PDB file of C-alpha atoms in Angstrom:
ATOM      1  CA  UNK A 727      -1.320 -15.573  -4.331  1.00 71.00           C
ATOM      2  CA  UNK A 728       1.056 -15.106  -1.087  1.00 80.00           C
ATOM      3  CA  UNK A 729      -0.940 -13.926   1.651  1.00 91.00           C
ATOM      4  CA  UNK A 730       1.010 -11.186   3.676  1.00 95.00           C
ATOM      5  CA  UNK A 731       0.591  -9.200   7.310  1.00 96.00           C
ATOM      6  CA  UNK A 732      -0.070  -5.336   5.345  1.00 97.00           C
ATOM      7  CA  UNK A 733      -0.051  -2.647   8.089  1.00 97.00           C
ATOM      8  CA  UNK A 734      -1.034   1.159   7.157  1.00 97.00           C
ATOM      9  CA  UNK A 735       0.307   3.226   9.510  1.00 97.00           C
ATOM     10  CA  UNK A 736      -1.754   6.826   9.503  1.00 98.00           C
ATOM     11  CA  UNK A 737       0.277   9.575  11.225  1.00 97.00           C
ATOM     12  CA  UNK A 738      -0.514  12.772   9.454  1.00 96.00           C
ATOM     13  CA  UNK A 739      -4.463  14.909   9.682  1.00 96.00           C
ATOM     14  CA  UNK A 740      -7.179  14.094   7.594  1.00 96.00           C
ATOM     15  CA  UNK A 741      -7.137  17.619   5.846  1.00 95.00           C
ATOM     16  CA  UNK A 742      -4.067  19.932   5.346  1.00 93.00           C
ATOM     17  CA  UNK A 743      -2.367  17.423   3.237  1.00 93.00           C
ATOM     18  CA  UNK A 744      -3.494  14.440   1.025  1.00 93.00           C
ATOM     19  CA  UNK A 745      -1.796  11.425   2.690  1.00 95.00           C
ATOM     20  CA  UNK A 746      -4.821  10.911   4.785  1.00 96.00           C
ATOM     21  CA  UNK A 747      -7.042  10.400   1.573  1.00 95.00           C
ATOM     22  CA  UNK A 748      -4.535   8.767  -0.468  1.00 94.00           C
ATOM     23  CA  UNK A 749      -3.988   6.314   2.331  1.00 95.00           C
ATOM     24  CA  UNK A 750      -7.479   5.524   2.453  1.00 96.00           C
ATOM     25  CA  UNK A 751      -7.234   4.667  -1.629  1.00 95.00           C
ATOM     26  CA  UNK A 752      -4.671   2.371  -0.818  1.00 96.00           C
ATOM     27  CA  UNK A 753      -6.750   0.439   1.999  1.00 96.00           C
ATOM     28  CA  UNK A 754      -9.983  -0.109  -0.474  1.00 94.00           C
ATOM     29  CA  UNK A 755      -8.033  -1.258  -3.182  1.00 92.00           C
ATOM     30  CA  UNK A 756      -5.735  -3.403  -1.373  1.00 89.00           C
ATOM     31  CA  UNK A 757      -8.570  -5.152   0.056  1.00 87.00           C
ATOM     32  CA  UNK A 758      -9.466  -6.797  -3.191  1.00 89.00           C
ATOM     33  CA  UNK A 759      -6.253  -8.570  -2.997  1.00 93.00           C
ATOM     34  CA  UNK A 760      -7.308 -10.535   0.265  1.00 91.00           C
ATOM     35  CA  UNK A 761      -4.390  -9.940   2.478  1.00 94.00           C
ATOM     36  CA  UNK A 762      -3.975  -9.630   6.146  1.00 94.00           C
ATOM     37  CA  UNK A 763      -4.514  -5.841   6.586  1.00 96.00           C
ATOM     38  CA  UNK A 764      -4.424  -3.996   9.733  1.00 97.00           C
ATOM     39  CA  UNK A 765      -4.303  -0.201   9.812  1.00 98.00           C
ATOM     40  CA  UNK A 766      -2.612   2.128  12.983  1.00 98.00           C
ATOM     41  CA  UNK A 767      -3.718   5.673  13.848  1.00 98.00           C
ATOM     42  CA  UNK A 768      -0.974   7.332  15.561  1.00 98.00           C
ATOM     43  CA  UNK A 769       0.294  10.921  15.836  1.00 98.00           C
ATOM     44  CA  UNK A 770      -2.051  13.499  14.374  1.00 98.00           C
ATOM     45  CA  UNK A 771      -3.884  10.207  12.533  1.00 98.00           C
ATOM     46  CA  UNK A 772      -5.896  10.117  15.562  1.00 98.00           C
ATOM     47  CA  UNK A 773      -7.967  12.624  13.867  1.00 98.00           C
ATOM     48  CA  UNK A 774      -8.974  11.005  11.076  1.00 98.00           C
ATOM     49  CA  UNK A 775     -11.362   8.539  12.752  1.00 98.00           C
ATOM     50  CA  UNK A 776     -13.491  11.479  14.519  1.00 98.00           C
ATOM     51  CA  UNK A 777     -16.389  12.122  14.028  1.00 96.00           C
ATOM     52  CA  UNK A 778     -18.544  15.026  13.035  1.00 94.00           C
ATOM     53  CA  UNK A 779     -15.842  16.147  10.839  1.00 96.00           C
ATOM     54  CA  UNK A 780     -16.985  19.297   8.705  1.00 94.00           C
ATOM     55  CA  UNK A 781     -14.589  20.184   6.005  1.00 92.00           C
ATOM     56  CA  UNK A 782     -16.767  22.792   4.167  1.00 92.00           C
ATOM     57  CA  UNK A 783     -15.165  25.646   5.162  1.00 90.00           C
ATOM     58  CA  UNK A 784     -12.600  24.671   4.387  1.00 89.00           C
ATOM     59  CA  UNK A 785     -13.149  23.805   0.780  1.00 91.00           C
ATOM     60  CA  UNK A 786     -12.328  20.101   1.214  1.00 91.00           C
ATOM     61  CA  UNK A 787     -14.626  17.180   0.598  1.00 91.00           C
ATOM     62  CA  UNK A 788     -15.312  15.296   3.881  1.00 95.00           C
ATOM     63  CA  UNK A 789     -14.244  11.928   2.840  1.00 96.00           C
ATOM     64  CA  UNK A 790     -14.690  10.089   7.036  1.00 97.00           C
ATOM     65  CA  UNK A 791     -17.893   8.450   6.362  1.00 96.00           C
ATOM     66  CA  UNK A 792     -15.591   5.808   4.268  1.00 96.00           C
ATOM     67  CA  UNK A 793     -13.997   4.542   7.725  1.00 97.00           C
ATOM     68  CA  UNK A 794     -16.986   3.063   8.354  1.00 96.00           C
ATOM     69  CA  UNK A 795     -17.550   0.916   4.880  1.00 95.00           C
ATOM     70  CA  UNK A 796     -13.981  -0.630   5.904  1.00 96.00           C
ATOM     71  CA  UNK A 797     -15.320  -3.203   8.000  1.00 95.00           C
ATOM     72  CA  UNK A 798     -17.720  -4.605   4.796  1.00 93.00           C
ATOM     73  CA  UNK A 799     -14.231  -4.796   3.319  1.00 93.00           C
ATOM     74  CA  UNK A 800     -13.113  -7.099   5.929  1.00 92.00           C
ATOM     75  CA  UNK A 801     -10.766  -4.647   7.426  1.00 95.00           C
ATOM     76  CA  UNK A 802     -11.389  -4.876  11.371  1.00 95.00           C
ATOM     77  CA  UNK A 803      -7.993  -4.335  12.900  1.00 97.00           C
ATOM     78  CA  UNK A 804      -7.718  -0.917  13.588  1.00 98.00           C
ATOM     79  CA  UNK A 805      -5.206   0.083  16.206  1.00 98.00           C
ATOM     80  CA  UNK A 806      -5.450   3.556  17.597  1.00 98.00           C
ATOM     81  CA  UNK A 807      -2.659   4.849  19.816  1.00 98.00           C
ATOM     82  CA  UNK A 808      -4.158   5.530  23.272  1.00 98.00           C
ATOM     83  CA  UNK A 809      -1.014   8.405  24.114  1.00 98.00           C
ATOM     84  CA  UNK A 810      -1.696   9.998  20.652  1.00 98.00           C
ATOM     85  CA  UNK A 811      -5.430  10.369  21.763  1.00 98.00           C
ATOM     86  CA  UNK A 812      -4.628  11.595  25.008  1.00 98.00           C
ATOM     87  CA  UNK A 813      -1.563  13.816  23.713  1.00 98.00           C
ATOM     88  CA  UNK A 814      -4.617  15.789  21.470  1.00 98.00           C
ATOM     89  CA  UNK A 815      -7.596  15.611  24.540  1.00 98.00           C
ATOM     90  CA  UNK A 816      -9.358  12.925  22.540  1.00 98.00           C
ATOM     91  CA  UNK A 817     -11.047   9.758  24.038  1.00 97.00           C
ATOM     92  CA  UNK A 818     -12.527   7.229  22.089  1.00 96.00           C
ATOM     93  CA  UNK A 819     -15.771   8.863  22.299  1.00 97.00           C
ATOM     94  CA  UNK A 820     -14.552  11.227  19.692  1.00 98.00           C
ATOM     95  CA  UNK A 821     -13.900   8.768  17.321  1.00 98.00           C
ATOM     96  CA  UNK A 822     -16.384   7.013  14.882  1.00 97.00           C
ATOM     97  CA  UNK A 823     -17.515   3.905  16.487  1.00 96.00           C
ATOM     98  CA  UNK A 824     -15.950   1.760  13.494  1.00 97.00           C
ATOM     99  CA  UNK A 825     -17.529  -2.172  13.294  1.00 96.00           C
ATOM    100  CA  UNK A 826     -17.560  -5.337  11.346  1.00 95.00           C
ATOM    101  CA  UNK A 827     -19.515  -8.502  11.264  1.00 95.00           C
ATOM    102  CA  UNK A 828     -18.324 -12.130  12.415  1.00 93.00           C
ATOM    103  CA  UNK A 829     -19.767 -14.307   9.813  1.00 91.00           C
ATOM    104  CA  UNK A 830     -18.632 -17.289  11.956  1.00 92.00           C
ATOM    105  CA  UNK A 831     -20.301 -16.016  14.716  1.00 94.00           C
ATOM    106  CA  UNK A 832     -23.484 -15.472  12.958  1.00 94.00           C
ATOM    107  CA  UNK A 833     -22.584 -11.967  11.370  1.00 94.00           C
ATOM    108  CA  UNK A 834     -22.281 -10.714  15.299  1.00 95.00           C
ATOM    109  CA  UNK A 835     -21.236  -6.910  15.525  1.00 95.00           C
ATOM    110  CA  UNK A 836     -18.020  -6.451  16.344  1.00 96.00           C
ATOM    111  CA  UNK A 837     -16.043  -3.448  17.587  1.00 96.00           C
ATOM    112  CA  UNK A 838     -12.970  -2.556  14.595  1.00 96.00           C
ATOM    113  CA  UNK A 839     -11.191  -0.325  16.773  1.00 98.00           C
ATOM    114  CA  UNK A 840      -8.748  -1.526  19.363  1.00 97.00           C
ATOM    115  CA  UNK A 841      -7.084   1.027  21.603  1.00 98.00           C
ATOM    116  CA  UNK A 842      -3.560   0.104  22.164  1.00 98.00           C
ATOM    117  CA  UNK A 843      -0.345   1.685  23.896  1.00 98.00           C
ATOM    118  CA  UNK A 844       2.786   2.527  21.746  1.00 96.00           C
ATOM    119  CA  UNK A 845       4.960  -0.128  23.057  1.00 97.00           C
ATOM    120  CA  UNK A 846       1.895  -2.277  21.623  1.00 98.00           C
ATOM    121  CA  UNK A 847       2.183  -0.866  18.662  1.00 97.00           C
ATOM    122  CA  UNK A 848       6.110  -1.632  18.142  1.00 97.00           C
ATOM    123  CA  UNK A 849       5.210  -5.244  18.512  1.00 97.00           C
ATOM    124  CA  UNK A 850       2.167  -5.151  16.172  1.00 97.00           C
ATOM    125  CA  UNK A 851       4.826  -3.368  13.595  1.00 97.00           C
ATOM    126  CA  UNK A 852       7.274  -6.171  14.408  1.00 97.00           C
ATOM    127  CA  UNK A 853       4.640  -8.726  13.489  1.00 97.00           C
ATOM    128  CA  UNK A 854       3.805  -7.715  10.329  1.00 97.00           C
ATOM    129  CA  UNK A 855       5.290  -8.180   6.356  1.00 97.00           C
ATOM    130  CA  UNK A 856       4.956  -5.182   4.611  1.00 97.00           C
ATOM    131  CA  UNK A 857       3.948  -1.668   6.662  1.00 96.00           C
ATOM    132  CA  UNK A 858       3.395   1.315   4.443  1.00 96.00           C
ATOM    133  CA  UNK A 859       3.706   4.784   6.164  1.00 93.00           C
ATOM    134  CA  UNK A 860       1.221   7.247   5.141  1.00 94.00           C
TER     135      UNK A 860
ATOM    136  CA  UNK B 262      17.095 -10.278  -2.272  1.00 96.00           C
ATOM    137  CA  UNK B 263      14.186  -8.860  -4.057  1.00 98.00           C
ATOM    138  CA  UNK B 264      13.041  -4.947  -3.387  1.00 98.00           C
ATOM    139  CA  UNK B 265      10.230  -3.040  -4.010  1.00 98.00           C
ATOM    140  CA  UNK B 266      10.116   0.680  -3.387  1.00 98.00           C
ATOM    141  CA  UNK B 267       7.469   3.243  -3.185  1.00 98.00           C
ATOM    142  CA  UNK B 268       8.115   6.851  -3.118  1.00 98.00           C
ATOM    143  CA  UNK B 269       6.019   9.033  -2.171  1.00 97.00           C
ATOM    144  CA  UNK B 270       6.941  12.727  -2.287  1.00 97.00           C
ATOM    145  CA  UNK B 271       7.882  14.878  -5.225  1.00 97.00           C
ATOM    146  CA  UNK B 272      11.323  15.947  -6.937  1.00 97.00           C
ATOM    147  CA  UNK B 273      13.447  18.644  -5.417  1.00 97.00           C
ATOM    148  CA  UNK B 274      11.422  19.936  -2.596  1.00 95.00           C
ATOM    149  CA  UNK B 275      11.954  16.616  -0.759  1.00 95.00           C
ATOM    150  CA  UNK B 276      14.914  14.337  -0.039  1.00 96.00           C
ATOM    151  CA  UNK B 277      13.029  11.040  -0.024  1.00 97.00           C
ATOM    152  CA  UNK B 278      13.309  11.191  -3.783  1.00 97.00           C
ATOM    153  CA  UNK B 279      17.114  11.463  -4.241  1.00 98.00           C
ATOM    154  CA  UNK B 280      17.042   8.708  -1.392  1.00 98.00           C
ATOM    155  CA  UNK B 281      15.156   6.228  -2.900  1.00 98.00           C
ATOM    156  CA  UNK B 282      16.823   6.931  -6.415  1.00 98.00           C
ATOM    157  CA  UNK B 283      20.218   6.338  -4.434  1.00 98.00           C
ATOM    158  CA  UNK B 284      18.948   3.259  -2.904  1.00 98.00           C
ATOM    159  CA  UNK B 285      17.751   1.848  -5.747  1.00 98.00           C
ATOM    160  CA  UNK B 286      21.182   2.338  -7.520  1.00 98.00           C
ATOM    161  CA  UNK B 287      23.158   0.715  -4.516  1.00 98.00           C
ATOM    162  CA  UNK B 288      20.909  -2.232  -4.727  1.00 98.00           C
ATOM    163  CA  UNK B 289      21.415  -2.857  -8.061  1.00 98.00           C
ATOM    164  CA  UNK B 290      25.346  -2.361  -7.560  1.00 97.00           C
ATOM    165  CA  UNK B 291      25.185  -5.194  -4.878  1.00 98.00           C
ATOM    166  CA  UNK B 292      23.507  -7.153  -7.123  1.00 97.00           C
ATOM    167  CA  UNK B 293      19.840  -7.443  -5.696  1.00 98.00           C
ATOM    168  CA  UNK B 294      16.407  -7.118  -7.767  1.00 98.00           C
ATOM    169  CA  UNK B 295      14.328  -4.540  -7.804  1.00 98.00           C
ATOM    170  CA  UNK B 296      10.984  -5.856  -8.289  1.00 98.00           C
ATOM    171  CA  UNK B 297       9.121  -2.578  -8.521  1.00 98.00           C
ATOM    172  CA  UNK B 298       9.355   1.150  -8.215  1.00 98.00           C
ATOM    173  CA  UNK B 299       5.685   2.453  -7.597  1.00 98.00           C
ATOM    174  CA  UNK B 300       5.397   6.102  -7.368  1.00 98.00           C
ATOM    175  CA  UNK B 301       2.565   7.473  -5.315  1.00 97.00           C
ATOM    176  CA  UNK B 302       1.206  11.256  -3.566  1.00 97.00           C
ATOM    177  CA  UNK B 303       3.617  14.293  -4.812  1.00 97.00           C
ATOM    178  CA  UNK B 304       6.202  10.856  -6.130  1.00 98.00           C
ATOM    179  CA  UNK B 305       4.226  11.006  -9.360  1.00 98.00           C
ATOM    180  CA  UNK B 306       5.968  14.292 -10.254  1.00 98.00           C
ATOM    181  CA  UNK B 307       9.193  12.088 -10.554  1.00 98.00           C
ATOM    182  CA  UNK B 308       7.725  11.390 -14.074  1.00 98.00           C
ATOM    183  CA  UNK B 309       7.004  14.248 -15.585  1.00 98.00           C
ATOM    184  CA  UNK B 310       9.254  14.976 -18.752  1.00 98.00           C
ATOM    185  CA  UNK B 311       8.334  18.808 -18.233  1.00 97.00           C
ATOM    186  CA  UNK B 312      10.780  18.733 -15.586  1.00 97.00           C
ATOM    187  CA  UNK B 313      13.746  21.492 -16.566  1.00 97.00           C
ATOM    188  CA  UNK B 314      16.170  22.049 -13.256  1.00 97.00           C
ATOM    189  CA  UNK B 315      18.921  24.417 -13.920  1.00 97.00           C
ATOM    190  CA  UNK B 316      21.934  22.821 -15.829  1.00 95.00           C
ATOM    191  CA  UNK B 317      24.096  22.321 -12.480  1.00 96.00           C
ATOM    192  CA  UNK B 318      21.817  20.690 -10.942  1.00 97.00           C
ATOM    193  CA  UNK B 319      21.051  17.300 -11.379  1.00 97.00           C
ATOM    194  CA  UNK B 320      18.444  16.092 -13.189  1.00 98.00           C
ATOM    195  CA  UNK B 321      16.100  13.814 -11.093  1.00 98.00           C
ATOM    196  CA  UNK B 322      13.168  12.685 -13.895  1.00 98.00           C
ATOM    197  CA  UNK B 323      16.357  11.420 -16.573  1.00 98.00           C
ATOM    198  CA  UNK B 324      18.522   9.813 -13.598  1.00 98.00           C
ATOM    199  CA  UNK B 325      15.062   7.758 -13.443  1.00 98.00           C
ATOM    200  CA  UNK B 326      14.888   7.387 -17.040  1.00 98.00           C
ATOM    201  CA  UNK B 327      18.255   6.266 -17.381  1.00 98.00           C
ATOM    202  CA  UNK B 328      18.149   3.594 -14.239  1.00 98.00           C
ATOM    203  CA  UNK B 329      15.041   2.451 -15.390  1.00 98.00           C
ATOM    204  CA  UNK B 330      16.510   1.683 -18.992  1.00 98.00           C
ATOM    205  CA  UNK B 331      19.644   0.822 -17.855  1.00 97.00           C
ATOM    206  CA  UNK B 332      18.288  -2.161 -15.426  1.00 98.00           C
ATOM    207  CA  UNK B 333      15.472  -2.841 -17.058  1.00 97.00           C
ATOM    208  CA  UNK B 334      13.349  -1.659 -14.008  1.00 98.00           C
ATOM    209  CA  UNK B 335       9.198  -1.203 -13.871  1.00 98.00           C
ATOM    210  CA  UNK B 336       8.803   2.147 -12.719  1.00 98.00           C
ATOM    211  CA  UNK B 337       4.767   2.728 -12.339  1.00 98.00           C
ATOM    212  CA  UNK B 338       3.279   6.107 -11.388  1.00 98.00           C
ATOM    213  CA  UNK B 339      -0.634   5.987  -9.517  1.00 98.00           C
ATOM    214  CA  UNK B 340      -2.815   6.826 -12.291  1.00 97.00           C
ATOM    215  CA  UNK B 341      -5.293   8.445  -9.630  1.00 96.00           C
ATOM    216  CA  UNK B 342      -2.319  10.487  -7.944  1.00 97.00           C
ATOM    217  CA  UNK B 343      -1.108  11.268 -11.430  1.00 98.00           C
ATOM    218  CA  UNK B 344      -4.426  12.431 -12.753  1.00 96.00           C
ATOM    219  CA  UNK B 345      -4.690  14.638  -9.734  1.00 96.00           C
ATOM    220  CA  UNK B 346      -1.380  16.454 -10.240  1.00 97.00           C
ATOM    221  CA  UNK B 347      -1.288  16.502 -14.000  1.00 97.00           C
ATOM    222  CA  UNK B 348       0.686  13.550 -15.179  1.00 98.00           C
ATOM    223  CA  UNK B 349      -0.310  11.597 -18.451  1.00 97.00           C
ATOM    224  CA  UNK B 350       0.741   9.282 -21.016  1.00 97.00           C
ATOM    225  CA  UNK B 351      -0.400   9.650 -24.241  1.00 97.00           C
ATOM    226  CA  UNK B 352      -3.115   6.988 -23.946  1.00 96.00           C
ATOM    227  CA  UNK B 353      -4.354   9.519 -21.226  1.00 96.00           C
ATOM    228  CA  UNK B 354      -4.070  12.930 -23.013  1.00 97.00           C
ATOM    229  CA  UNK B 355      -6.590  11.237 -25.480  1.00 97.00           C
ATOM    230  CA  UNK B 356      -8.841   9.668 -23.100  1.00 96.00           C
ATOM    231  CA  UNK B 357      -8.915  13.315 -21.346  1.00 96.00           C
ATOM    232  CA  UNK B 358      -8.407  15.685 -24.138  1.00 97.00           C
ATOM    233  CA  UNK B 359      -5.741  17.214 -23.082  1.00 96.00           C
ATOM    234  CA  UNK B 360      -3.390  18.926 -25.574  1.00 95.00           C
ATOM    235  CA  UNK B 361      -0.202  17.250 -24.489  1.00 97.00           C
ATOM    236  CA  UNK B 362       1.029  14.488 -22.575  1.00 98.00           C
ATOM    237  CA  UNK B 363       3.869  14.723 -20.132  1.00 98.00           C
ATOM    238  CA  UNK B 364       5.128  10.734 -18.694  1.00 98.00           C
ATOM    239  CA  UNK B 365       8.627  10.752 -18.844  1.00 98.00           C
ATOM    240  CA  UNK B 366      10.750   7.685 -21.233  1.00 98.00           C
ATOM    241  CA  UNK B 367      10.567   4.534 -18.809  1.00 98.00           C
ATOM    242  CA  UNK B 368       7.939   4.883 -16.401  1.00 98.00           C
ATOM    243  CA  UNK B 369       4.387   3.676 -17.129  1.00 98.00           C
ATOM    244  CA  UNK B 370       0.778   4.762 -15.575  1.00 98.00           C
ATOM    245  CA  UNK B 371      -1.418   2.158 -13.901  1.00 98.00           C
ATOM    246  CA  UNK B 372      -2.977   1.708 -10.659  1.00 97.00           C
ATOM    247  CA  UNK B 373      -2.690   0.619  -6.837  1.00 96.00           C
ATOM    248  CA  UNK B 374      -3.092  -2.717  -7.371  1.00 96.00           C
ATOM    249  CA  UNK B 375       0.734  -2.569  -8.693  1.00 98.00           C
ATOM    250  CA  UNK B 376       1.456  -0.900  -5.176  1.00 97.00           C
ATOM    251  CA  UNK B 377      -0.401  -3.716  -3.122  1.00 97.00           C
ATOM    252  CA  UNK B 378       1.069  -6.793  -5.862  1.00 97.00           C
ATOM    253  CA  UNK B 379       5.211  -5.200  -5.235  1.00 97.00           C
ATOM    254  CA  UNK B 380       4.445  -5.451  -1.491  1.00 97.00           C
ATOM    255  CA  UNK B 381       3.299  -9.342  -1.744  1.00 96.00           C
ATOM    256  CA  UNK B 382       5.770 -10.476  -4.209  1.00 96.00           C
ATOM    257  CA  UNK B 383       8.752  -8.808  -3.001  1.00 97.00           C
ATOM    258  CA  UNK B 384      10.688  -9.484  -0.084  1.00 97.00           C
ATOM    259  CA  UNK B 385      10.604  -6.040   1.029  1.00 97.00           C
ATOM    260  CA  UNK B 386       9.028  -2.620   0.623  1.00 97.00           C
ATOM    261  CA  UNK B 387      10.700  -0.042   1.048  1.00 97.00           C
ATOM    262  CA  UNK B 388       9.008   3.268   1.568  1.00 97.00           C
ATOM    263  CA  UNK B 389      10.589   7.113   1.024  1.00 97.00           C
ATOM    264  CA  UNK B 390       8.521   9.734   1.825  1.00 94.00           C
ATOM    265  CA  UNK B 391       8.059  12.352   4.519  1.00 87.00           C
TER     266      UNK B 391
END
């Protein structure tokens, strides 16, 4: 099987509407396909990736603890949009502190989320093969 | 060249539908392939045979229907996204028990793997939604 650059692009808030979940489907079961997947938080996406989220007022099941199982799926690249964060008062101390582990570097703990600017993120679009908004 | 196209919001209360549907024809005009149409989030309500719009309207679920037989084209709803909004087949209403089964002629349910396979073996996705 072709191996292609996948990019999910995240814009929308985790509750409210479904594309945050839905997204997050589509991210678990692509990774059984063993492509190149990287994933972008931008716009109100930035709030998926707090943490502390508490969604039972609200009636919704809190589905962010599955950010974190993304990096046993060996999804690491996660871009998050450092004007989107600071747009919303967010720094990445509000966000999950998302990791993965190097098996060529003797399973080493690595940091999954890279903060990046927008013009960044143009060029990590232009890099890639298929990008699915969400 | 060879499409794929996901849409991703419902009939009527979104444009992205008509758009894709439009696309899709024009493609096929020109002459290209479309490898897949994979319908995911409010899309799966593109494939409901329930769907009655008034008679001067058009009628979004058969102009799918009628493309799909027409070209020959794979149109696959998200069996998740479709279970969630009320969409099944008649393999479905049985598995379920439900007392009827709604998948309109020409599109069939399966799952995201179908989503991830048209973006690998086509040379582009195309994505309509919000």
């Amino acid at each position: 099987m072709a191996t292609k650059k996948f990019l999910y692009v995240n814009r929308k808030a985790p509750y409210g509407t479904i594309y945050a979940l839905e997204s997050l489907e589509v991210v678990l079961i692509g990774a059984a396909f063993e492509q190149d997947v990287s994933l972008v938080f931008m716009d109100d996406g930035v709030f998926q990736l707090t943490k502390g989220q508490n969604a039972k007022s609200a009636g919704m099941k809190n589905f962010s603890p599955t950010y974190a199982a993304l990096g046993d799926y060996d999804v690491n690249k996660i871009y998050v949009d450092k004007e989107s964060l600071e747009e919303r008062g967010l720094t990445l101390d509000d966000l999950q502190h998302l990791t993965w582990e190097d098996e060529n570097e003797d399973w080493a703990e690595k940091d999954s989320i890279r903060l990046v600017t927008r013009a960044e993120i143009a060029e990590i679009m232009d890099t890639q093969d298929v990008v699915l908004s969400f | 060249m060879k499409f794929s196209i996901m849409v991703s919001e419902g009939p009527y209360t979104h444009q992205a539908s008509d758009t894709a549907y439009q696309f899709a024809k024009a493609a096929l005009e020109k002459g290209h392939e479309i490898y897949r149409i994979f319908f995911y989030h409010d899309g799966v309500n593109n494939a409901t045979s329930l769907t009655t719009p008034p008679q001067d309207d058009r009628n979004i679920v058969n102009r799918w229907s009628e493309l799909a037989e027409a070209h020959n084209l794979d149109l696959v709803v998200c069996i998740a996204a479709a279970q969630r909004r009320g969409i099944v087949d008649e393999d479905e209403m049985k598995r379920h028990r439900k007392d009827g089964h709604n998948l309109a002629k020409g599109f069939r349910i399966s799952g995201l793997g179908q989503l991830i396979e048209a973006g690998i073996d086509a040379d582009r996705l195309i994505v309509f939604g919000d």
